Each structure stands twice: as C-alpha cells, then as structure tokens.
mmCIF file of N, CA and C in Angstrom:
data_model
loop_
_atom_site.group_PDB
_atom_site.id
_atom_site.type_symbol
_atom_site.label_atom_id
_atom_site.label_comp_id
_atom_site.label_asym_id
_atom_site.label_seq_id
_atom_site.Cartn_x
_atom_site.Cartn_y
_atom_site.Cartn_z
ATOM 1 N N MET Z 1 20.019 -147.303 126.311
ATOM 2 C CA MET Z 1 19.487 -147.373 127.651
ATOM 3 C C MET Z 1 18.819 -148.759 127.943
ATOM 4 N N PRO Z 2 18.125 -149.395 127.022
ATOM 5 C CA PRO Z 2 17.515 -150.650 127.349
ATOM 6 C C PRO Z 2 18.462 -151.681 127.921
ATOM 7 N N GLY Z 3 19.695 -151.703 127.487
ATOM 8 C CA GLY Z 3 20.633 -152.680 128.017
ATOM 9 C C GLY Z 3 21.257 -152.271 129.329
ATOM 10 N N ALA Z 4 20.908 -151.107 129.840
ATOM 11 C CA ALA Z 4 21.523 -150.591 131.077
ATOM 12 C C ALA Z 4 20.978 -151.178 132.343
ATOM 13 N N ARG Z 5 19.881 -151.899 132.259
ATOM 14 C CA ARG Z 5 19.261 -152.445 133.463
ATOM 15 C C ARG Z 5 20.111 -153.574 133.994
ATOM 16 N N THR Z 6 20.038 -153.755 135.284
ATOM 17 C CA THR Z 6 20.771 -154.820 135.946
ATOM 18 C C THR Z 6 19.801 -155.658 136.745
ATOM 19 N N GLY Z 7 20.302 -156.784 137.210
ATOM 20 C CA GLY Z 7 19.472 -157.651 138.007
ATOM 21 C C GLY Z 7 18.921 -158.793 137.162
ATOM 22 N N ALA Z 8 18.626 -159.872 137.885
ATOM 23 C CA ALA Z 8 18.156 -161.054 137.146
ATOM 24 C C ALA Z 8 16.727 -160.847 136.726
ATOM 25 N N ALA Z 9 16.445 -161.299 135.510
ATOM 26 C CA ALA Z 9 15.088 -161.248 135.022
ATOM 27 C C ALA Z 9 14.297 -162.409 135.631
ATOM 28 N N THR Z 10 13.056 -162.207 135.879
ATOM 29 C CA THR Z 10 12.266 -163.233 136.481
ATOM 30 C C THR Z 10 11.237 -163.683 135.474
ATOM 31 N N GLY Z 11 10.699 -164.916 135.688
ATOM 32 C CA GLY Z 11 9.669 -165.418 134.838
ATOM 33 C C GLY Z 11 10.213 -165.857 133.490
ATOM 34 N N ARG Z 12 9.311 -166.337 132.655
ATOM 35 C CA ARG Z 12 9.725 -166.810 131.349
ATOM 36 C C ARG Z 12 9.724 -165.639 130.373
ATOM 37 N N PRO Z 13 10.579 -165.705 129.364
ATOM 38 C CA PRO Z 13 10.606 -164.653 128.379
ATOM 39 C C PRO Z 13 9.272 -164.630 127.596
ATOM 40 N N MET Z 14 8.892 -163.411 127.202
ATOM 41 C CA MET Z 14 7.622 -163.192 126.471
ATOM 42 C C MET Z 14 7.830 -162.564 125.140
ATOM 43 N N GLN Z 15 6.949 -162.882 124.216
ATOM 44 C CA GLN Z 15 6.980 -162.213 122.935
ATOM 45 C C GLN Z 15 6.203 -160.903 123.042
ATOM 46 N N LEU Z 16 6.395 -160.083 122.043
ATOM 47 C CA LEU Z 16 5.838 -158.682 122.053
ATOM 48 C C LEU Z 16 4.304 -158.694 122.267
ATOM 49 N N ALA Z 17 3.572 -159.622 121.629
ATOM 50 C CA ALA Z 17 2.140 -159.624 121.749
ATOM 51 C C ALA Z 17 1.718 -159.854 123.198
ATOM 52 N N GLU Z 18 2.400 -160.718 123.895
ATOM 53 C CA GLU Z 18 2.082 -160.959 125.308
ATOM 54 C C GLU Z 18 2.394 -159.731 126.181
ATOM 55 N N VAL Z 19 3.512 -159.096 125.860
ATOM 56 C CA VAL Z 19 3.885 -157.873 126.588
ATOM 57 C C VAL Z 19 2.822 -156.811 126.379
ATOM 58 N N ALA Z 20 2.370 -156.671 125.149
ATOM 59 C CA ALA Z 20 1.344 -155.684 124.834
ATOM 60 C C ALA Z 20 0.060 -155.998 125.604
ATOM 61 N N ALA Z 21 -0.315 -157.246 125.719
ATOM 62 C CA ALA Z 21 -1.508 -157.591 126.472
ATOM 63 C C ALA Z 21 -1.330 -157.331 127.995
ATOM 64 N N ARG Z 22 -0.180 -157.670 128.487
ATOM 65 C CA ARG Z 22 0.052 -157.429 129.915
ATOM 66 C C ARG Z 22 0.123 -155.961 130.284
ATOM 67 N N THR Z 23 0.660 -155.150 129.415
ATOM 68 C CA THR Z 23 0.795 -153.712 129.699
ATOM 69 C C THR Z 23 -0.385 -152.893 129.258
ATOM 70 N N GLU Z 24 -1.260 -153.529 128.428
ATOM 71 C CA GLU Z 24 -2.374 -152.806 127.790
ATOM 72 C C GLU Z 24 -1.899 -151.667 126.927
ATOM 73 N N LEU Z 25 -0.746 -151.855 126.294
ATOM 74 C CA LEU Z 25 -0.193 -150.869 125.342
ATOM 75 C C LEU Z 25 -0.263 -151.491 123.931
ATOM 76 N N PRO Z 26 -0.571 -150.667 122.968
ATOM 77 C CA PRO Z 26 -0.560 -151.161 121.561
ATOM 78 C C PRO Z 26 0.893 -151.542 121.129
ATOM 79 N N LEU Z 27 0.984 -152.546 120.296
ATOM 80 C CA LEU Z 27 2.268 -152.980 119.738
ATOM 81 C C LEU Z 27 3.035 -151.789 119.179
ATOM 82 N N ARG Z 28 2.309 -150.966 118.454
ATOM 83 C CA ARG Z 28 2.939 -149.832 117.808
ATOM 84 C C ARG Z 28 3.584 -148.887 118.853
ATOM 85 N N THR Z 29 2.903 -148.673 119.949
ATOM 86 C CA THR Z 29 3.398 -147.798 121.029
ATOM 87 C C THR Z 29 4.685 -148.383 121.627
ATOM 88 N N ILE Z 30 4.669 -149.655 121.885
ATOM 89 C CA ILE Z 30 5.859 -150.331 122.415
ATOM 90 C C ILE Z 30 7.025 -150.170 121.456
ATOM 91 N N ARG Z 31 6.752 -150.367 120.174
ATOM 92 C CA ARG Z 31 7.822 -150.229 119.182
ATOM 93 C C ARG Z 31 8.325 -148.785 119.114
ATOM 94 N N GLN Z 32 7.434 -147.808 119.280
ATOM 95 C CA GLN Z 32 7.879 -146.407 119.298
ATOM 96 C C GLN Z 32 8.788 -146.163 120.528
ATOM 97 N N TYR Z 33 8.454 -146.763 121.652
ATOM 98 C CA TYR Z 33 9.307 -146.621 122.851
ATOM 99 C C TYR Z 33 10.667 -147.261 122.608
ATOM 100 N N GLU Z 34 10.675 -148.358 121.905
ATOM 101 C CA GLU Z 34 11.937 -149.008 121.539
ATOM 102 C C GLU Z 34 12.741 -148.102 120.645
ATOM 103 N N ASP Z 35 12.101 -147.527 119.625
ATOM 104 C CA ASP Z 35 12.792 -146.651 118.685
ATOM 105 C C ASP Z 35 13.376 -145.426 119.382
ATOM 106 N N ARG Z 36 12.738 -144.993 120.455
ATOM 107 C CA ARG Z 36 13.216 -143.833 121.184
ATOM 108 C C ARG Z 36 14.187 -144.187 122.326
ATOM 109 N N GLY Z 37 14.503 -145.488 122.433
ATOM 110 C CA GLY Z 37 15.497 -145.935 123.403
ATOM 111 C C GLY Z 37 14.995 -145.984 124.835
ATOM 112 N N LEU Z 38 13.674 -146.025 125.027
ATOM 113 C CA LEU Z 38 13.143 -146.091 126.395
ATOM 114 C C LEU Z 38 13.101 -147.542 126.930
ATOM 115 N N VAL Z 39 12.931 -148.460 126.078
ATOM 116 C CA VAL Z 39 12.803 -149.872 126.456
ATOM 117 C C VAL Z 39 13.208 -150.727 125.261
ATOM 118 N N GLY Z 40 13.535 -151.964 125.558
ATOM 119 C CA GLY Z 40 13.909 -152.866 124.448
ATOM 120 C C GLY Z 40 13.867 -154.264 124.984
ATOM 121 N N PRO Z 41 13.801 -155.221 124.083
ATOM 122 C CA PRO Z 41 13.822 -156.624 124.528
ATOM 123 C C PRO Z 41 15.149 -156.993 125.176
ATOM 124 N N SER Z 42 15.072 -157.803 126.191
ATOM 125 C CA SER Z 42 16.300 -158.215 126.904
ATOM 126 C C SER Z 42 16.932 -159.442 126.316
ATOM 127 N N ALA Z 43 16.226 -160.145 125.408
ATOM 128 C CA ALA Z 43 16.755 -161.385 124.872
ATOM 129 C C ALA Z 43 16.158 -161.577 123.507
ATOM 130 N N ALA Z 44 16.592 -162.693 122.907
ATOM 131 C CA ALA Z 44 16.084 -163.051 121.563
ATOM 132 C C ALA Z 44 15.865 -164.546 121.558
ATOM 133 N N SER Z 45 14.868 -165.006 120.811
ATOM 134 C CA SER Z 45 14.615 -166.411 120.718
ATOM 135 C C SER Z 45 15.693 -167.026 119.790
ATOM 136 N N PRO Z 46 15.829 -168.345 119.732
ATOM 137 C CA PRO Z 46 16.776 -168.943 118.799
ATOM 138 C C PRO Z 46 16.525 -168.539 117.358
ATOM 139 N N GLY Z 47 15.287 -168.185 117.049
ATOM 140 C CA GLY Z 47 14.952 -167.748 115.683
ATOM 141 C C GLY Z 47 15.138 -166.255 115.490
ATOM 142 N N GLY Z 48 15.603 -165.564 116.518
ATOM 143 C CA GLY Z 48 15.903 -164.133 116.393
ATOM 144 C C GLY Z 48 14.779 -163.240 116.768
ATOM 145 N N PHE Z 49 13.664 -163.753 117.246
ATOM 146 C CA PHE Z 49 12.525 -162.931 117.651
ATOM 147 C C PHE Z 49 12.822 -162.305 119.022
ATOM 148 N N PRO Z 50 12.461 -161.025 119.177
ATOM 149 C CA PRO Z 50 12.735 -160.338 120.449
ATOM 150 C C PRO Z 50 11.902 -160.961 121.566
ATOM 151 N N LEU Z 51 12.521 -161.099 122.721
ATOM 152 C CA LEU Z 51 11.871 -161.603 123.912
ATOM 153 C C LEU Z 51 12.017 -160.600 125.045
ATOM 154 N N TYR Z 52 10.995 -160.512 125.836
ATOM 155 C CA TYR Z 52 10.937 -159.540 126.907
ATOM 156 C C TYR Z 52 10.813 -160.272 128.259
ATOM 157 N N THR Z 53 11.319 -159.619 129.281
ATOM 158 C CA THR Z 53 11.274 -160.169 130.622
ATOM 159 C C THR Z 53 10.309 -159.390 131.509
ATOM 160 N N ASP Z 54 10.102 -159.888 132.689
ATOM 161 C CA ASP Z 54 9.281 -159.149 133.648
ATOM 162 C C ASP Z 54 9.823 -157.783 133.915
ATOM 163 N N ASP Z 55 11.195 -157.637 133.913
ATOM 164 C CA ASP Z 55 11.801 -156.304 134.113
ATOM 165 C C ASP Z 55 11.472 -155.368 132.983
ATOM 166 N N ASP Z 56 11.385 -155.889 131.734
ATOM 167 C CA ASP Z 56 10.998 -155.054 130.612
ATOM 168 C C ASP Z 56 9.568 -154.631 130.756
ATOM 169 N N VAL Z 57 8.705 -155.522 131.191
ATOM 170 C CA VAL Z 57 7.280 -155.149 131.413
ATOM 171 C C VAL Z 57 7.189 -154.077 132.487
ATOM 172 N N ALA Z 58 7.949 -154.247 133.580
ATOM 173 C CA ALA Z 58 7.931 -153.252 134.659
ATOM 174 C C ALA Z 58 8.360 -151.877 134.131
ATOM 175 N N ARG Z 59 9.342 -151.870 133.256
ATOM 176 C CA ARG Z 59 9.841 -150.642 132.683
ATOM 177 C C ARG Z 59 8.770 -149.982 131.783
ATOM 178 N N LEU Z 60 8.066 -150.794 131.040
ATOM 179 C CA LEU Z 60 6.966 -150.278 130.240
ATOM 180 C C LEU Z 60 5.847 -149.696 131.098
ATOM 181 N N MET Z 61 5.609 -150.341 132.245
ATOM 182 C CA MET Z 61 4.578 -149.808 133.127
ATOM 183 C C MET Z 61 4.972 -148.483 133.767
ATOM 184 N N VAL Z 62 6.227 -148.280 134.009
ATOM 185 C CA VAL Z 62 6.707 -146.947 134.503
ATOM 186 C C VAL Z 62 6.374 -145.912 133.413
ATOM 187 N N ILE Z 63 6.676 -146.205 132.176
ATOM 188 C CA ILE Z 63 6.426 -145.284 131.072
ATOM 189 C C ILE Z 63 4.927 -145.036 130.964
ATOM 190 N N ARG Z 64 4.141 -146.109 131.020
ATOM 191 C CA ARG Z 64 2.692 -145.990 130.876
ATOM 192 C C ARG Z 64 2.106 -145.159 131.993
ATOM 193 N N ARG Z 65 2.584 -145.332 133.182
ATOM 194 C CA ARG Z 65 2.058 -144.612 134.362
ATOM 195 C C ARG Z 65 2.491 -143.150 134.387
ATOM 196 N N MET Z 66 3.576 -142.833 133.738
ATOM 197 C CA MET Z 66 3.997 -141.391 133.709
ATOM 198 C C MET Z 66 3.185 -140.546 132.779
ATOM 199 N N GLN Z 67 2.731 -141.130 131.707
ATOM 200 C CA GLN Z 67 2.029 -140.371 130.668
ATOM 201 C C GLN Z 67 0.789 -139.652 131.138
ATOM 202 N N PRO Z 68 -0.128 -140.300 131.871
ATOM 203 C CA PRO Z 68 -1.340 -139.588 132.302
ATOM 204 C C PRO Z 68 -1.045 -138.482 133.304
ATOM 205 N N LEU Z 69 0.172 -138.510 133.872
ATOM 206 C CA LEU Z 69 0.584 -137.508 134.819
ATOM 207 C C LEU Z 69 1.237 -136.294 134.119
ATOM 208 N N GLY Z 70 1.267 -136.361 132.790
ATOM 209 C CA GLY Z 70 1.788 -135.228 132.037
ATOM 210 C C GLY Z 70 3.262 -135.236 131.751
ATOM 211 N N PHE Z 71 3.957 -136.308 132.085
ATOM 212 C CA PHE Z 71 5.370 -136.349 131.841
ATOM 213 C C PHE Z 71 5.604 -136.719 130.350
ATOM 214 N N GLY Z 72 6.510 -136.022 129.703
ATOM 215 C CA GLY Z 72 6.856 -136.283 128.296
ATOM 216 C C GLY Z 72 7.913 -137.375 128.224
ATOM 217 N N LEU Z 73 8.219 -137.733 126.985
ATOM 218 C CA LEU Z 73 9.173 -138.821 126.778
ATOM 219 C C LEU Z 73 10.589 -138.428 127.216
ATOM 220 N N ASP Z 74 10.963 -137.171 127.081
ATOM 221 C CA ASP Z 74 12.270 -136.750 127.521
ATOM 222 C C ASP Z 74 12.361 -136.878 129.064
ATOM 223 N N GLU Z 75 11.301 -136.473 129.760
ATOM 224 C CA GLU Z 75 11.296 -136.600 131.215
ATOM 225 C C GLU Z 75 11.327 -138.056 131.602
ATOM 226 N N THR Z 76 10.554 -138.881 130.883
ATOM 227 C CA THR Z 76 10.531 -140.313 131.157
ATOM 228 C C THR Z 76 11.933 -140.893 130.994
ATOM 229 N N ARG Z 77 12.584 -140.526 129.910
ATOM 230 C CA ARG Z 77 13.968 -141.027 129.652
ATOM 231 C C ARG Z 77 14.900 -140.619 130.803
ATOM 232 N N GLU Z 78 14.774 -139.368 131.240
ATOM 233 C CA GLU Z 78 15.646 -138.862 132.298
ATOM 234 C C GLU Z 78 15.405 -139.660 133.611
ATOM 235 N N LEU Z 79 14.141 -139.915 133.950
ATOM 236 C CA LEU Z 79 13.857 -140.659 135.125
ATOM 237 C C LEU Z 79 14.322 -142.118 135.030
ATOM 238 N N LEU Z 80 14.089 -142.739 133.877
ATOM 239 C CA LEU Z 80 14.531 -144.115 133.686
ATOM 240 C C LEU Z 80 16.058 -144.218 133.785
ATOM 241 N N LEU Z 81 16.743 -143.268 133.219
ATOM 242 C CA LEU Z 81 18.190 -143.257 133.258
ATOM 243 C C LEU Z 81 18.697 -143.154 134.705
ATOM 244 N N ALA Z 82 18.073 -142.263 135.467
ATOM 245 C CA ALA Z 82 18.417 -142.087 136.855
ATOM 246 C C ALA Z 82 18.170 -143.385 137.649
ATOM 247 N N MET Z 83 17.075 -144.014 137.398
ATOM 248 C CA MET Z 83 16.705 -145.233 138.085
ATOM 249 C C MET Z 83 17.663 -146.376 137.673
ATOM 250 N N ASP Z 84 18.045 -146.405 136.400
ATOM 251 C CA ASP Z 84 19.022 -147.415 135.924
ATOM 252 C C ASP Z 84 20.372 -147.233 136.608
ATOM 253 N N ARG Z 85 20.823 -145.982 136.660
ATOM 254 C CA ARG Z 85 22.128 -145.734 137.275
ATOM 255 C C ARG Z 85 22.097 -146.078 138.765
ATOM 256 N N LEU Z 86 21.059 -145.760 139.456
ATOM 257 C CA LEU Z 86 20.939 -146.126 140.869
ATOM 258 C C LEU Z 86 20.881 -147.647 141.072
ATOM 259 N N ALA Z 87 20.177 -148.330 140.184
ATOM 260 C CA ALA Z 87 20.081 -149.765 140.299
ATOM 261 C C ALA Z 87 21.397 -150.445 140.022
ATOM 262 N N ALA Z 88 22.227 -149.847 139.196
ATOM 263 C CA ALA Z 88 23.541 -150.400 138.860
ATOM 264 C C ALA Z 88 24.658 -150.069 139.858
ATOM 265 N N ASP Z 89 24.292 -149.229 140.832
ATOM 266 C CA ASP Z 89 25.261 -148.797 141.852
ATOM 267 C C ASP Z 89 25.630 -149.993 142.734
ATOM 268 N N LEU Z 90 26.917 -150.298 142.775
ATOM 269 C CA LEU Z 90 27.410 -151.350 143.622
ATOM 270 C C LEU Z 90 28.403 -150.761 144.635
ATOM 271 N N PRO Z 91 27.911 -150.382 145.814
ATOM 272 C CA PRO Z 91 28.765 -149.756 146.789
ATOM 273 C C PRO Z 91 29.989 -150.633 147.103
ATOM 274 N N ASP Z 92 31.074 -149.970 147.416
ATOM 275 C CA ASP Z 92 32.315 -150.649 147.801
ATOM 276 C C ASP Z 92 32.906 -151.478 146.678
ATOM 277 N N THR Z 93 32.606 -151.103 145.414
ATOM 278 C CA THR Z 93 33.228 -151.782 144.271
ATOM 279 C C THR Z 93 33.669 -150.693 143.304
ATOM 280 N N ASP Z 94 34.360 -151.132 142.230
ATOM 281 C CA ASP Z 94 34.755 -150.184 141.193
ATOM 282 C C ASP Z 94 33.537 -149.617 140.478
ATOM 283 N N ASP Z 95 32.394 -150.275 140.582
ATOM 284 C CA ASP Z 95 31.151 -149.822 139.939
ATOM 285 C C ASP Z 95 30.308 -148.941 140.808
ATOM 286 N N ALA Z 96 30.815 -148.505 141.948
ATOM 287 C CA ALA Z 96 30.066 -147.650 142.851
ATOM 288 C C ALA Z 96 30.001 -146.237 142.265
ATOM 289 N N LEU Z 97 28.852 -145.630 142.475
ATOM 290 C CA LEU Z 97 28.659 -144.253 142.050
ATOM 291 C C LEU Z 97 29.439 -143.347 142.961
ATOM 292 N N ASP Z 98 29.921 -142.235 142.413
ATOM 293 C CA ASP Z 98 30.510 -141.180 143.224
ATOM 294 C C ASP Z 98 29.401 -140.668 144.171
ATOM 295 N N PRO Z 99 29.694 -140.416 145.431
ATOM 296 C CA PRO Z 99 28.622 -139.971 146.353
ATOM 297 C C PRO Z 99 27.851 -138.747 145.878
ATOM 298 N N ALA Z 100 28.529 -137.816 145.230
ATOM 299 C CA ALA Z 100 27.820 -136.612 144.708
ATOM 300 C C ALA Z 100 26.878 -136.999 143.566
ATOM 301 N N GLU Z 101 27.328 -137.892 142.720
ATOM 302 C CA GLU Z 101 26.425 -138.317 141.642
ATOM 303 C C GLU Z 101 25.232 -139.099 142.168
ATOM 304 N N ARG Z 102 25.488 -139.970 143.143
ATOM 305 C CA ARG Z 102 24.394 -140.719 143.728
ATOM 306 C C ARG Z 102 23.396 -139.776 144.388
ATOM 307 N N GLU Z 103 23.880 -138.797 145.103
ATOM 308 C CA GLU Z 103 23.005 -137.789 145.732
ATOM 309 C C GLU Z 103 22.160 -137.041 144.737
ATOM 310 N N GLU Z 104 22.792 -136.679 143.610
ATOM 311 C CA GLU Z 104 22.055 -135.952 142.537
ATOM 312 C C GLU Z 104 20.995 -136.856 141.913
ATOM 313 N N LEU Z 105 21.318 -138.128 141.705
ATOM 314 C CA LEU Z 105 20.366 -139.055 141.106
ATOM 315 C C LEU Z 105 19.142 -139.300 142.028
ATOM 316 N N VAL Z 106 19.461 -139.435 143.321
ATOM 317 C CA VAL Z 106 18.402 -139.624 144.297
ATOM 318 C C VAL Z 106 17.521 -138.384 144.342
ATOM 319 N N ALA Z 107 18.144 -137.201 144.301
ATOM 320 C CA ALA Z 107 17.371 -135.976 144.314
ATOM 321 C C ALA Z 107 16.508 -135.847 143.041
ATOM 322 N N ARG Z 108 17.024 -136.282 141.902
ATOM 323 C CA ARG Z 108 16.224 -136.241 140.694
ATOM 324 C C ARG Z 108 14.999 -137.155 140.767
ATOM 325 N N VAL Z 109 15.200 -138.376 141.259
ATOM 326 C CA VAL Z 109 14.059 -139.284 141.379
ATOM 327 C C VAL Z 109 13.089 -138.717 142.386
ATOM 328 N N HIS Z 110 13.581 -138.111 143.468
ATOM 329 C CA HIS Z 110 12.701 -137.510 144.449
ATOM 330 C C HIS Z 110 11.858 -136.392 143.844
ATOM 331 N N ARG Z 111 12.480 -135.543 142.979
ATOM 332 C CA ARG Z 111 11.748 -134.477 142.299
ATOM 333 C C ARG Z 111 10.629 -135.052 141.456
ATOM 334 N N TYR Z 112 10.892 -136.130 140.755
ATOM 335 C CA TYR Z 112 9.835 -136.764 139.939
ATOM 336 C C TYR Z 112 8.737 -137.341 140.839
ATOM 337 N N GLU Z 113 9.101 -137.886 141.985
ATOM 338 C CA GLU Z 113 8.089 -138.409 142.900
ATOM 339 C C GLU Z 113 7.191 -137.261 143.436
ATOM 340 N N GLN Z 114 7.812 -136.134 143.756
ATOM 341 C CA GLN Z 114 7.075 -134.966 144.224
ATOM 342 C C GLN Z 114 6.140 -134.419 143.119
ATOM 343 N N ALA Z 115 6.688 -134.353 141.895
ATOM 344 C CA ALA Z 115 5.845 -133.843 140.764
ATOM 345 C C ALA Z 115 4.699 -134.807 140.492
ATOM 346 N N ALA Z 116 4.974 -136.123 140.603
ATOM 347 C CA ALA Z 116 3.881 -137.085 140.375
ATOM 348 C C ALA Z 116 2.812 -136.922 141.454
ATOM 349 N N ALA Z 117 3.242 -136.804 142.714
ATOM 350 C CA ALA Z 117 2.267 -136.627 143.796
ATOM 351 C C ALA Z 117 1.444 -135.367 143.639
ATOM 352 N N ALA Z 118 2.070 -134.281 143.176
ATOM 353 C CA ALA Z 118 1.310 -133.018 142.941
ATOM 354 C C ALA Z 118 0.315 -133.207 141.827
ATOM 355 N N ARG Z 119 0.718 -133.900 140.780
ATOM 356 C CA ARG Z 119 -0.224 -134.090 139.639
ATOM 357 C C ARG Z 119 -1.348 -135.030 140.011
ATOM 358 N N VAL Z 120 -1.090 -136.033 140.840
ATOM 359 C CA VAL Z 120 -2.135 -136.903 141.335
ATOM 360 C C VAL Z 120 -3.160 -136.094 142.156
ATOM 361 N N ALA Z 121 -2.706 -135.199 142.947
ATOM 362 C CA ALA Z 121 -3.613 -134.349 143.753
ATOM 363 C C ALA Z 121 -4.441 -133.475 142.814
ATOM 364 N N GLU Z 122 -3.827 -132.943 141.757
ATOM 365 C CA GLU Z 122 -4.622 -132.171 140.798
ATOM 366 C C GLU Z 122 -5.680 -132.999 140.094
ATOM 367 N N LEU Z 123 -5.297 -134.223 139.724
ATOM 368 C CA LEU Z 123 -6.254 -135.117 139.051
ATOM 369 C C LEU Z 123 -7.373 -135.518 139.961
ATOM 370 N N ARG Z 124 -7.072 -135.731 141.244
ATOM 371 C CA ARG Z 124 -8.140 -136.035 142.214
ATOM 372 C C ARG Z 124 -9.157 -134.888 142.315
ATOM 373 N N LEU Z 125 -8.657 -133.698 142.322
ATOM 374 C CA LEU Z 125 -9.539 -132.546 142.363
ATOM 375 C C LEU Z 125 -10.409 -132.450 141.117
ATOM 376 N N GLU Z 126 -9.764 -132.645 139.957
ATOM 377 C CA GLU Z 126 -10.528 -132.640 138.689
ATOM 378 C C GLU Z 126 -11.569 -133.738 138.675
ATOM 379 N N LEU Z 127 -11.231 -134.937 139.180
ATOM 380 C CA LEU Z 127 -12.171 -136.028 139.213
ATOM 381 C C LEU Z 127 -13.339 -135.685 140.138
ATOM 382 N N ALA Z 128 -13.055 -135.106 141.290
ATOM 383 C CA ALA Z 128 -14.103 -134.754 142.213
ATOM 384 C C ALA Z 128 -15.048 -133.750 141.589
ATOM 385 N N ARG Z 129 -14.528 -132.785 140.869
ATOM 386 C CA ARG Z 129 -15.374 -131.837 140.155
ATOM 387 C C ARG Z 129 -16.218 -132.495 139.081
ATOM 388 N N ALA Z 130 -15.615 -133.421 138.371
ATOM 389 C CA ALA Z 130 -16.327 -134.143 137.294
ATOM 390 C C ALA Z 130 -17.464 -134.985 137.898
ATOM 391 N N GLU Z 131 -17.155 -135.665 138.996
ATOM 392 C CA GLU Z 131 -18.179 -136.504 139.681
ATOM 393 C C GLU Z 131 -19.329 -135.589 140.197
ATOM 394 N N GLU Z 132 -18.961 -134.465 140.710
ATOM 395 C CA GLU Z 132 -19.981 -133.492 141.241
ATOM 396 C C GLU Z 132 -20.868 -133.044 140.080
ATOM 397 N N PHE Z 133 -20.287 -132.772 138.950
ATOM 398 C CA PHE Z 133 -21.080 -132.337 137.788
ATOM 399 C C PHE Z 133 -21.983 -133.497 137.316
ATOM 400 N N ALA Z 134 -21.467 -134.732 137.258
ATOM 401 C CA ALA Z 134 -22.279 -135.823 136.798
ATOM 402 C C ALA Z 134 -23.419 -136.083 137.761
ATOM 403 N N THR Z 135 -23.169 -135.927 139.049
ATOM 404 C CA THR Z 135 -24.218 -136.128 140.071
ATOM 405 C C THR Z 135 -25.286 -134.999 139.905
ATOM 406 N N SER Z 136 -24.877 -133.781 139.626
ATOM 407 C CA SER Z 136 -25.867 -132.717 139.455
ATOM 408 C C SER Z 136 -26.748 -132.973 138.226
ATOM 409 N N LEU Z 137 -26.135 -133.463 137.162
ATOM 410 C CA LEU Z 137 -26.922 -133.812 135.975
ATOM 411 C C LEU Z 137 -27.918 -134.944 136.278
ATOM 412 N N ARG Z 138 -27.430 -135.942 136.965
ATOM 413 C CA ARG Z 138 -28.264 -137.082 137.322
ATOM 414 C C ARG Z 138 -29.449 -136.663 138.170
ATOM 415 N N SER Z 139 -29.177 -135.765 139.103
ATOM 416 C CA SER Z 139 -30.239 -135.312 140.020
ATOM 417 C C SER Z 139 -31.288 -134.497 139.227
ATOM 418 N N ARG Z 140 -30.862 -133.766 138.225
ATOM 419 C CA ARG Z 140 -31.824 -132.967 137.397
ATOM 420 C C ARG Z 140 -32.717 -133.872 136.559
ATOM 421 N N LEU Z 141 -32.152 -134.991 136.139
ATOM 422 C CA LEU Z 141 -32.921 -135.949 135.339
ATOM 423 C C LEU Z 141 -33.920 -136.715 136.145
ATOM 424 N N THR Z 142 -33.667 -136.926 137.404
ATOM 425 C CA THR Z 142 -34.566 -137.690 138.263
ATOM 426 C C THR Z 142 -35.541 -136.828 139.022
ATOM 427 N N ALA Z 143 -35.373 -135.512 138.897
ATOM 428 C CA ALA Z 143 -36.285 -134.585 139.642
ATOM 429 C C ALA Z 143 -37.540 -134.334 138.902
#
C-alpha cells in the first residue's frame, strides 16, 4: 500500500527522525506502521537510507488522528486504501475507476467521516463531564 499513493511529493525529503519529530510519533511506532503496510518511505538516499515526503507525513497524521477516535489498524488500512484508490482515479482514462467501485469507495470514506464525527461528539461530552468534575473539585478546595 505505501507505494499506491499518487501525486507529486512536495518539500524536501526527510529522514525518519525528522518525520518522527514532525508527527510526534515515536520511531518505533512509525516502523510498526511500516511493518503493517500502512506507510512507508517514498524514496531512498544515495546511501540507501529511507526518505519520507510531505505526503508520507500526511499519511502518518491520518493514522495518528484515527487512533484516539478508536479506529483500529485494520480500519485505518481500509480507509487509507479507499483514499489511495480514489486519489489514483483518473476519469476518462484507462485508469478510471468503475463508477460502481468509485461510488462504493466514496461511501466507505463517508462512513468513516460519520463515525469520526460521532466519536468526536462523544469525546466532547466526556471532556465536558471531566471539566465539570475538575471544576467541582476546585470549588471545594477554595471554599
């Protein structure tokens, strides 16, 4: 899947340590994502070191943002694959998606968007309750 992305990479290539700093993900976590086929370096240095692009960083940020919403790695893989297939769609060419497949992929991404929005709403409610609790404790300490 890492090689399935299309489009020109922007910016200068980065080494893994810089990618880890930009995404705030541990090196080990990024390597685990690579091992599971979720992301991978788009290039290599002349010395053979993996190099990452802004597109790779964006992909890692999708993964990072899905986790607190309760999405597992299989769900993440499914969404990334759908997004990759849609990004590779070239209408009016031999690489165009079949209309039914495109419709199914768009529906899949839409389902993830709806699930994410629902989970965000749940988290907002949980946060409001936690803030209310913290405020009640604070008021008891100052009374």
